Amino acid sequence: MFEVVLDWDMMNYFILIGVLLFVGKIVKEKLPFLNKVIIPTALIAGFIGLILSEGFIGLIPYERGGVLKDIVYHSLAIGFIALSLKRDTNKTTKKIWSTGMIIVIIYLLQAIIGAGVVVLFFKDIFLGAGLLLPLGFGQGPGLATSIGAGYADGVGVLIDGAALGATIASIGFLVGGVIGVIALNFLSRKHNLNVDKIHKENSTIKETFEFESIKELRVFDALTAQIAIIFVIYGAVYLTLVFLEGFLLPMLGDLGETFAGVFHGFNFLIGILYALLFKKILVYFDSKGKNVNFMTNNYILSNISSIAFNFLIAAAVLTITIESIQRYYLFVIILAVTGSLFTFLLVKFLVKRIYDEKYQVHYFLGMFGMLTGTASTGLALLKGVDSDFTSPVAEEMVLGSGTAISMALPLFALLMFPGLAITSGNNFYNVLVFLVPGIYMLILIGVVLFINRKK
């Protein structure tokens, strides 16, 4: 009689997350103190579900593996593909590249700090656990959860890796949202800046829609077009992973298994590359006089990525287990404290030497929020001192994130080194975990200070 209900397994999780997002939005709107700190509604939703889950209060039973990890895994890729498809409407300037370099420098610092915490205090924990710090703080729960799961399932040496990644990322949100607000109020008083004390999640983006005919609107609307393109690209990602994991990497034996485990978590990265290639093709046709503007719509792509990332954040928090908290709580505390402290200090150091004094507070708040939470955390902190985004800071942060991706892409190879050290028995890979980011960080610091030197 109820056989059809059995087919609702995955949909039940989407319903659960949707309900939690709805409740989280109401809770944030009705509790004034939550509007005085910068915490995403999706994070609140995830924590509500986590508290009500088995192992805590126990009102909502759900399986933490399987479907939830799949939602995180695929939402991450879909969100990044959507962002990568957005058309560039601004010309790159020197400060945008400087901002991108600062972002990558902090990623590198966080990687060194994370690995250092493991080596100095937790030798029994897999070295890759330390690399979850820049993923969780710098990129958010999706990437940290996905790579953590790869270390657990693919490499097989990090128990509860997905839950650990989600925990680190959640702590990063709290650092950006709480410590960031404290810094906002302190610096605004020190520099006599007006502060918007209520942090609402309102969008100020405006977009004009153009339709060639009613028929076009009815048959193939802009939203459908964006979703179709995203899934065509994601289909190419799937075929690439099938080729890599099914044919190419097995030829490498144990080494191939290690690569396959980590590559599986790089679905988002492959998606970014294909999306950028697709965008280049559109630019080429546009240069030849072909009308291809209807293919992508920045406003809709932003909303698709927002939906994907909201589901991602909530699902990632729901993967946290009481066992992972008990196993890693001391490691996470030390990792978060040291990571936050050094991030705070280096961002402050670089901002003071690169940007005009007039906007140094703006850049510091935005960059610190972005490099502990996400870009939205940084923009929310920035909005506290620049409510209408009249300064150039918001634009440079967003565009700087794009340049940072191009500079940080080679560093994803770094995530494979701890696993390679185990499968190959060569400890030099662990040395490279410190050596590569250390050298790259010093080079970037030298470059960014040189091009922004006072003349």
Coordinates of C-alpha atoms in Angstrom, one line a residue:
M1 CA 0.0 0.0 0.0
F2 CA 2.8 2.4 0.8
E3 CA 5.4 1.2 -1.7
V4 CA 5.5 4.6 -3.4
V5 CA 6.6 6.3 -0.1
L6 CA 9.8 4.2 -0.3
D7 CA 10.8 6.1 -3.5
W8 CA 10.9 9.3 -1.5
D9 CA 14.3 8.6 0.2
M10 CA 16.3 11.4 -1.4
M11 CA 13.3 13.8 -1.7
N12 CA 12.7 13.4 2.1
Y13 CA 16.2 14.9 2.7
F14 CA 15.4 17.9 0.4
I15 CA 12.1 18.4 2.3
L16 CA 13.9 18.2 5.6
I17 CA 16.5 20.8 4.5
G18 CA 13.8 23.0 3.0
V19 CA 11.8 22.9 6.2
L20 CA 14.9 23.7 8.3
L21 CA 15.8 26.6 6.0
F22 CA 12.2 27.9 6.4
V23 CA 12.4 27.6 10.2
G24 CA 15.9 29.0 10.3
K25 CA 14.7 32.1 8.4
I26 CA 11.9 32.7 10.9
V27 CA 14.2 32.1 13.8
K28 CA 16.7 34.7 12.5
E29 CA 14.0 37.2 11.8
K30 CA 12.3 36.9 15.2
L31 CA 15.4 36.7 17.5
P32 CA 17.0 40.2 17.4
F33 CA 20.4 39.1 18.7
L34 CA 20.9 36.9 15.6
N35 CA 20.6 40.0 13.5
K36 CA 23.5 41.5 15.4
V37 CA 25.9 38.8 14.4
I38 CA 26.6 37.6 10.8
I39 CA 25.5 34.0 10.6
P40 CA 23.9 32.6 7.4
T41 CA 20.3 31.4 7.7
A42 CA 21.5 28.1 6.2
L43 CA 24.0 27.6 9.1
I44 CA 21.2 28.3 11.6
A45 CA 19.0 25.8 9.8
G46 CA 21.7 23.2 9.9
F47 CA 22.3 23.6 13.6
I48 CA 18.6 23.4 14.4
G49 CA 18.5 20.1 12.5
L50 CA 21.7 18.9 14.2
I51 CA 20.4 19.6 17.7
L52 CA 17.1 17.8 16.9
S53 CA 18.9 14.8 15.4
E54 CA 19.9 11.4 16.9
G55 CA 22.9 11.7 19.2
F56 CA 21.6 15.0 20.5
I57 CA 17.9 15.5 21.3
G58 CA 16.8 12.7 19.0
L59 CA 13.6 14.1 17.6
I60 CA 14.6 13.8 13.9
P61 CA 16.2 10.5 12.8
Y62 CA 18.2 10.6 9.6
E63 CA 21.1 8.9 8.0
R64 CA 24.2 11.2 8.1
G65 CA 26.0 9.4 5.3
G66 CA 24.7 8.6 1.8
V67 CA 22.2 11.1 0.7
L68 CA 23.4 14.1 2.8
K69 CA 26.9 13.7 1.5
D70 CA 25.6 13.4 -2.0
I71 CA 23.7 16.7 -1.6
V72 CA 26.8 18.4 -0.4
Y73 CA 28.9 16.9 -3.1
H74 CA 26.6 17.8 -6.0
S75 CA 25.5 21.2 -4.6
L76 CA 29.1 22.3 -4.4
A77 CA 29.7 21.5 -8.1
I78 CA 26.4 23.0 -9.3
G79 CA 27.0 26.2 -7.3
F80 CA 30.5 26.7 -8.6
I81 CA 29.5 25.9 -12.2
A82 CA 26.8 28.6 -12.0
L83 CA 29.2 31.2 -10.6
S84 CA 31.8 30.3 -13.3
L85 CA 29.3 30.8 -16.1
K86 CA 28.5 34.4 -15.1
R87 CA 29.6 37.0 -17.7
D88 CA 32.5 39.3 -16.8
T89 CA 31.3 42.9 -16.9
N90 CA 34.3 44.7 -15.4
K91 CA 37.8 45.2 -16.5
T92 CA 40.5 43.8 -14.2
T93 CA 42.7 46.3 -12.4
K94 CA 45.9 46.0 -10.4
K95 CA 44.1 46.1 -7.0
I96 CA 41.8 43.3 -8.1
W97 CA 44.9 41.1 -8.7
S98 CA 46.4 42.3 -5.4
T99 CA 43.2 41.3 -3.6
G100 CA 43.3 37.9 -5.3
M101 CA 46.9 37.5 -4.1
I102 CA 46.0 38.3 -0.6
I103 CA 43.2 35.7 -0.7
V104 CA 45.6 33.0 -1.9
I105 CA 48.3 34.1 0.6
I106 CA 45.8 33.5 3.5
Y107 CA 44.9 30.1 2.0
L108 CA 48.5 29.2 2.0
L109 CA 49.0 30.4 5.6
Q110 CA 46.0 28.5 6.8
A111 CA 47.4 25.3 5.1
I112 CA 50.7 25.7 6.8
I113 CA 49.0 26.4 10.2
G114 CA 46.7 23.5 9.8
A115 CA 49.4 21.0 8.9
G116 CA 51.6 22.5 11.6
V117 CA 49.0 21.9 14.3
V118 CA 48.8 18.2 13.3
V119 CA 52.5 17.7 13.3
L120 CA 53.1 19.5 16.6
F121 CA 50.2 18.4 18.7
F122 CA 48.3 15.5 17.0
K123 CA 50.8 13.2 15.3
D124 CA 48.2 10.4 15.5
I125 CA 45.8 12.3 13.1
F126 CA 46.2 12.1 9.3
L127 CA 48.2 15.2 8.1
G128 CA 45.4 16.0 5.5
A129 CA 43.1 16.9 8.4
G130 CA 45.2 20.1 8.8
L131 CA 44.6 21.0 5.2
L132 CA 40.8 21.1 5.9
L133 CA 41.5 24.5 7.7
P134 CA 41.9 26.5 4.5
L135 CA 39.1 24.6 2.8
G136 CA 36.7 25.1 5.7
F137 CA 37.7 28.7 6.5
G138 CA 38.6 29.9 3.1
Q139 CA 36.0 28.0 0.9
G140 CA 33.2 26.9 3.2
P141 CA 31.6 23.6 4.2
G142 CA 31.1 22.1 0.8
L143 CA 34.7 21.8 -0.2
A144 CA 35.9 20.8 3.3
T145 CA 33.2 18.2 3.6
S146 CA 33.8 16.8 0.2
I147 CA 37.6 16.6 0.6
G148 CA 37.2 15.3 4.1
A149 CA 35.0 12.5 2.8
G150 CA 37.6 11.8 0.1
Y151 CA 40.2 11.3 2.8
A152 CA 37.9 9.0 4.7
D153 CA 36.5 7.0 1.8
G154 CA 39.1 7.3 -0.9
V155 CA 42.4 7.4 1.0
G156 CA 40.8 5.6 4.0
V157 CA 42.9 7.2 6.8
L158 CA 40.7 10.0 8.3
I159 CA 37.7 8.6 10.3
D160 CA 34.6 10.9 10.1
G161 CA 36.5 13.1 7.6
A162 CA 33.3 14.6 6.1
A163 CA 32.0 15.5 9.6
L164 CA 35.3 17.0 10.6
G165 CA 35.4 19.2 7.5
A166 CA 31.8 20.4 8.1
T167 CA 32.7 21.1 11.8
I168 CA 35.8 23.2 10.8
A169 CA 33.8 25.2 8.3
S170 CA 31.0 25.8 10.8
I171 CA 33.5 27.1 13.3
G172 CA 34.8 29.4 10.5
F173 CA 31.3 30.9 10.0
L174 CA 31.1 31.6 13.7
V175 CA 34.6 33.2 13.8
G176 CA 33.7 35.4 10.8
G177 CA 30.2 36.2 12.1
V178 CA 31.0 36.8 15.8
I179 CA 34.7 37.9 15.9
G180 CA 34.1 39.9 12.8
V181 CA 31.2 41.8 14.4
I182 CA 33.3 42.5 17.5
A183 CA 36.1 43.8 15.2
L184 CA 33.5 45.8 13.2
N185 CA 32.3 47.6 16.3
F186 CA 35.8 48.2 17.8
L187 CA 37.3 49.5 14.5
S188 CA 34.3 51.7 13.7
R189 CA 34.6 53.4 17.1
K190 CA 38.3 53.8 16.7
H191 CA 38.0 55.3 13.2
N192 CA 34.7 57.2 13.8
L193 CA 32.8 55.2 11.2
N194 CA 29.0 54.9 11.1
V195 CA 27.8 51.3 11.7
D196 CA 24.7 49.5 10.5
K197 CA 24.1 47.3 13.6
I198 CA 21.4 45.2 12.1
H199 CA 22.7 42.7 9.5
K200 CA 19.8 41.8 7.1
E201 CA 20.2 39.3 4.3
N202 CA 18.8 41.7 1.6
S203 CA 19.9 41.7 -2.0
T204 CA 20.6 44.9 -3.8
I205 CA 21.1 43.3 -7.2
K206 CA 19.0 44.6 -10.1
E207 CA 18.6 43.0 -13.5
T208 CA 16.7 43.9 -16.6
F209 CA 15.1 41.0 -18.5
E210 CA 14.6 41.1 -22.2
F211 CA 12.4 38.6 -24.2
E212 CA 12.3 38.5 -27.9
S213 CA 8.7 37.1 -27.9
I214 CA 6.0 35.7 -25.8
K215 CA 6.7 32.3 -27.4
E216 CA 10.3 32.4 -26.2
L217 CA 9.2 33.2 -22.7
R218 CA 6.6 30.5 -22.6
V219 CA 8.6 27.7 -24.2
F220 CA 12.2 28.1 -23.1
D221 CA 12.5 30.7 -20.3
A222 CA 15.8 32.0 -19.0
L223 CA 15.8 29.9 -15.9
T224 CA 15.4 26.7 -17.9
A225 CA 18.2 27.7 -20.2
Q226 CA 20.6 28.2 -17.3
I227 CA 19.7 24.9 -15.6
A228 CA 20.1 23.1 -18.9
I229 CA 23.5 24.5 -19.5
I230 CA 24.7 23.7 -16.0
F231 CA 23.6 20.1 -16.3
V232 CA 25.1 19.7 -19.8
I233 CA 28.4 20.8 -18.2
Y234 CA 27.9 18.6 -15.2
G235 CA 27.3 15.7 -17.5
A236 CA 30.7 16.3 -19.0
V237 CA 32.1 16.3 -15.5
Y238 CA 30.5 12.9 -14.9
L239 CA 32.0 11.5 -18.1
T240 CA 35.4 12.8 -17.2
L241 CA 35.3 11.2 -13.7
V242 CA 34.1 7.9 -15.4
F243 CA 37.2 8.0 -17.6
L244 CA 39.6 8.9 -14.8
E245 CA 38.2 6.6 -12.2
G246 CA 37.2 3.7 -14.4
F247 CA 40.0 3.6 -17.0
L248 CA 43.0 5.9 -16.5
L249 CA 43.8 5.9 -12.8
P250 CA 43.4 2.1 -12.2
M251 CA 46.4 1.6 -14.5
L252 CA 48.5 3.3 -11.8
G253 CA 47.8 0.7 -9.1
D254 CA 47.7 1.9 -5.5
L255 CA 48.8 5.3 -6.5
G256 CA 45.9 5.5 -8.9
E257 CA 43.5 4.6 -6.0
T258 CA 44.8 7.5 -4.0
F259 CA 44.4 9.9 -6.9
A260 CA 40.9 8.5 -7.6
G261 CA 39.8 9.1 -4.0
V262 CA 40.8 12.7 -4.1
F263 CA 39.9 13.4 -7.7
H264 CA 36.3 12.2 -6.9
G265 CA 36.1 15.2 -4.6
F266 CA 37.3 17.5 -7.4
N267 CA 34.1 17.3 -9.4
F268 CA 33.6 21.0 -8.7
L269 CA 37.0 21.9 -10.0
I270 CA 36.5 20.0 -13.2
G271 CA 33.1 21.7 -13.5
I272 CA 34.7 25.2 -13.1
L273 CA 37.2 24.4 -15.9
Y274 CA 34.4 23.2 -18.3
A275 CA 32.3 26.2 -17.4
L276 CA 35.2 28.6 -18.1
L277 CA 35.8 26.8 -21.4
F278 CA 32.1 27.2 -22.3
K279 CA 32.2 30.9 -21.4
K280 CA 35.3 31.3 -23.6
I281 CA 33.4 29.7 -26.5
L282 CA 30.5 32.2 -26.0
V283 CA 33.0 35.1 -26.0
Y284 CA 34.4 33.8 -29.2
F285 CA 31.0 33.6 -30.9
D286 CA 30.1 37.0 -29.5
S287 CA 33.3 38.5 -31.0
K288 CA 32.2 37.1 -34.4
G289 CA 28.9 39.0 -34.2
K290 CA 26.8 36.1 -33.1
N291 CA 24.1 36.9 -30.5
V292 CA 24.8 34.5 -27.6
N293 CA 23.9 36.8 -24.7
F294 CA 20.7 34.9 -24.2
M295 CA 22.7 31.8 -23.2
T296 CA 23.7 33.1 -19.7
N297 CA 22.0 35.5 -17.3
N298 CA 24.1 36.7 -14.3
Y299 CA 21.1 37.4 -12.1
I300 CA 19.6 33.9 -12.5
L301 CA 23.0 32.2 -12.2
S302 CA 23.6 34.0 -9.0
N303 CA 20.3 32.8 -7.6
I304 CA 21.0 29.2 -8.7
S305 CA 24.4 29.3 -7.0
S306 CA 22.7 30.8 -3.9
I307 CA 20.1 28.0 -3.7
A308 CA 22.8 25.3 -4.2
F309 CA 25.1 26.8 -1.5
N310 CA 22.2 27.2 1.0
F311 CA 21.3 23.6 0.7
L312 CA 25.0 22.7 0.8
I313 CA 25.6 24.5 4.1
A314 CA 22.6 23.1 5.8
A315 CA 23.3 19.5 4.6
A316 CA 27.0 19.8 5.6
V317 CA 26.1 20.7 9.1
L318 CA 23.7 17.8 9.3
T319 CA 26.6 15.4 8.5
I320 CA 28.3 16.3 11.8
T321 CA 28.1 13.4 14.3
I322 CA 28.5 13.4 18.1
E323 CA 31.2 10.8 17.6
S324 CA 33.2 13.2 15.4
I325 CA 32.9 16.0 18.0
Q326 CA 34.1 13.7 20.8
R327 CA 37.0 12.5 18.7
Y328 CA 38.2 15.8 17.3
Y329 CA 37.0 18.5 19.7
L330 CA 40.5 19.4 21.0
F331 CA 42.0 19.3 17.6
V332 CA 39.2 21.6 16.2
I333 CA 39.6 24.1 19.0
I334 CA 43.3 24.4 18.6
L335 CA 43.0 24.5 14.9
A336 CA 40.3 27.2 14.9
V337 CA 42.1 29.4 17.5
T338 CA 45.5 29.4 15.8
G339 CA 44.0 29.6 12.3
S340 CA 41.8 32.6 13.3
L341 CA 44.6 34.4 15.1
F342 CA 47.1 34.1 12.3
T343 CA 44.5 34.9 9.7
F344 CA 43.5 38.1 11.6
L345 CA 47.2 39.2 12.0
L346 CA 48.3 38.6 8.4
V347 CA 45.1 40.2 6.8
K348 CA 45.7 43.2 9.0
F349 CA 49.4 43.4 8.0
L350 CA 48.7 43.1 4.3
V351 CA 45.7 45.5 4.2
K352 CA 47.7 48.2 6.0
R353 CA 50.5 48.0 3.4
I354 CA 48.4 47.6 0.2
Y355 CA 45.2 49.7 0.4
D356 CA 44.6 53.4 0.8
E357 CA 44.1 54.4 4.4
K358 CA 40.6 55.7 3.7
Y359 CA 39.4 52.1 3.1
Q360 CA 41.7 50.0 5.2
V361 CA 39.0 49.2 7.8
H362 CA 36.6 48.2 5.0
Y363 CA 39.1 45.9 3.3
F364 CA 40.1 44.3 6.6
L365 CA 36.5 43.5 7.7
G366 CA 35.6 42.2 4.2
M367 CA 38.7 40.1 3.8
F368 CA 38.6 38.7 7.3
G369 CA 35.0 37.7 7.0
M370 CA 35.5 36.1 3.6
L371 CA 38.6 34.2 4.7
T372 CA 37.0 32.7 7.8
G373 CA 33.4 32.3 6.6
T374 CA 32.5 32.9 2.9
A375 CA 32.3 35.9 0.5
S376 CA 28.8 36.6 1.9
T377 CA 30.2 36.8 5.4
G378 CA 32.8 39.3 4.3
L379 CA 30.2 41.4 2.3
A380 CA 27.9 41.4 5.3
L381 CA 30.7 42.8 7.6
L382 CA 31.6 45.3 4.9
K383 CA 28.0 46.4 4.7
G384 CA 28.3 47.3 8.4
V385 CA 30.5 50.3 7.5
D386 CA 29.5 50.7 3.8
S387 CA 25.7 50.0 3.7
D388 CA 25.3 50.9 0.1
F389 CA 28.6 49.5 -1.2
T390 CA 29.7 53.0 -2.4
S391 CA 33.3 52.1 -1.8
P392 CA 35.3 50.0 -4.4
V393 CA 35.9 47.3 -1.7
A394 CA 32.9 45.1 -2.5
E395 CA 33.6 44.9 -6.2
E396 CA 37.3 44.3 -5.7
M397 CA 36.6 41.5 -3.2
V398 CA 34.2 39.7 -5.5
L399 CA 36.4 40.1 -8.6
G400 CA 39.5 39.4 -6.6
S401 CA 38.0 36.1 -5.6
G402 CA 37.9 35.2 -9.3
T403 CA 41.5 36.0 -9.8
A404 CA 42.4 34.0 -6.7
I405 CA 40.9 30.9 -8.3
S406 CA 43.3 31.1 -11.2
M407 CA 46.2 31.5 -8.8
A408 CA 45.1 28.8 -6.4
L409 CA 44.1 26.1 -8.9
P410 CA 47.6 24.4 -8.9
L411 CA 47.4 24.2 -5.1
F412 CA 44.7 21.6 -5.2
A413 CA 47.5 19.1 -6.0
L414 CA 48.7 19.8 -2.4
L415 CA 45.6 18.0 -1.1
M416 CA 46.9 14.8 -2.6
F417 CA 50.4 14.8 -1.0
P418 CA 49.4 13.4 2.5
G419 CA 47.7 10.5 0.8
L420 CA 50.6 9.9 -1.5
A421 CA 53.0 9.9 1.5
I422 CA 51.0 6.9 2.9
T423 CA 50.5 4.9 -0.3
S424 CA 54.0 5.4 -1.6
G425 CA 55.8 5.3 1.7
N426 CA 57.7 8.4 0.8
N427 CA 57.6 10.9 3.6
F428 CA 58.9 13.7 1.3
Y429 CA 55.3 14.3 0.2
N430 CA 54.6 15.4 3.8
V431 CA 57.6 17.8 3.6
L432 CA 56.1 19.2 0.4
V433 CA 52.9 20.0 2.3
F434 CA 54.9 22.7 4.2
L435 CA 57.5 23.5 1.5
V436 CA 55.2 24.2 -1.5
P437 CA 52.8 26.6 0.3
G438 CA 55.6 28.3 2.2
I439 CA 57.6 29.1 -0.9
Y440 CA 54.6 30.2 -2.9
M441 CA 53.3 32.4 0.0
L442 CA 56.7 34.2 0.3
I443 CA 56.7 34.8 -3.5
L444 CA 53.2 36.2 -3.5
I445 CA 53.8 38.4 -0.5
G446 CA 56.9 39.8 -2.2
V447 CA 55.0 40.4 -5.5
V448 CA 52.0 42.1 -3.9
L449 CA 54.2 44.3 -1.7
F450 CA 56.4 45.3 -4.6
I451 CA 53.5 46.2 -7.0
N452 CA 51.9 48.3 -4.2
R453 CA 55.0 49.9 -2.9
K454 CA 54.7 53.6 -2.0
K455 CA 56.1 55.8 -4.7

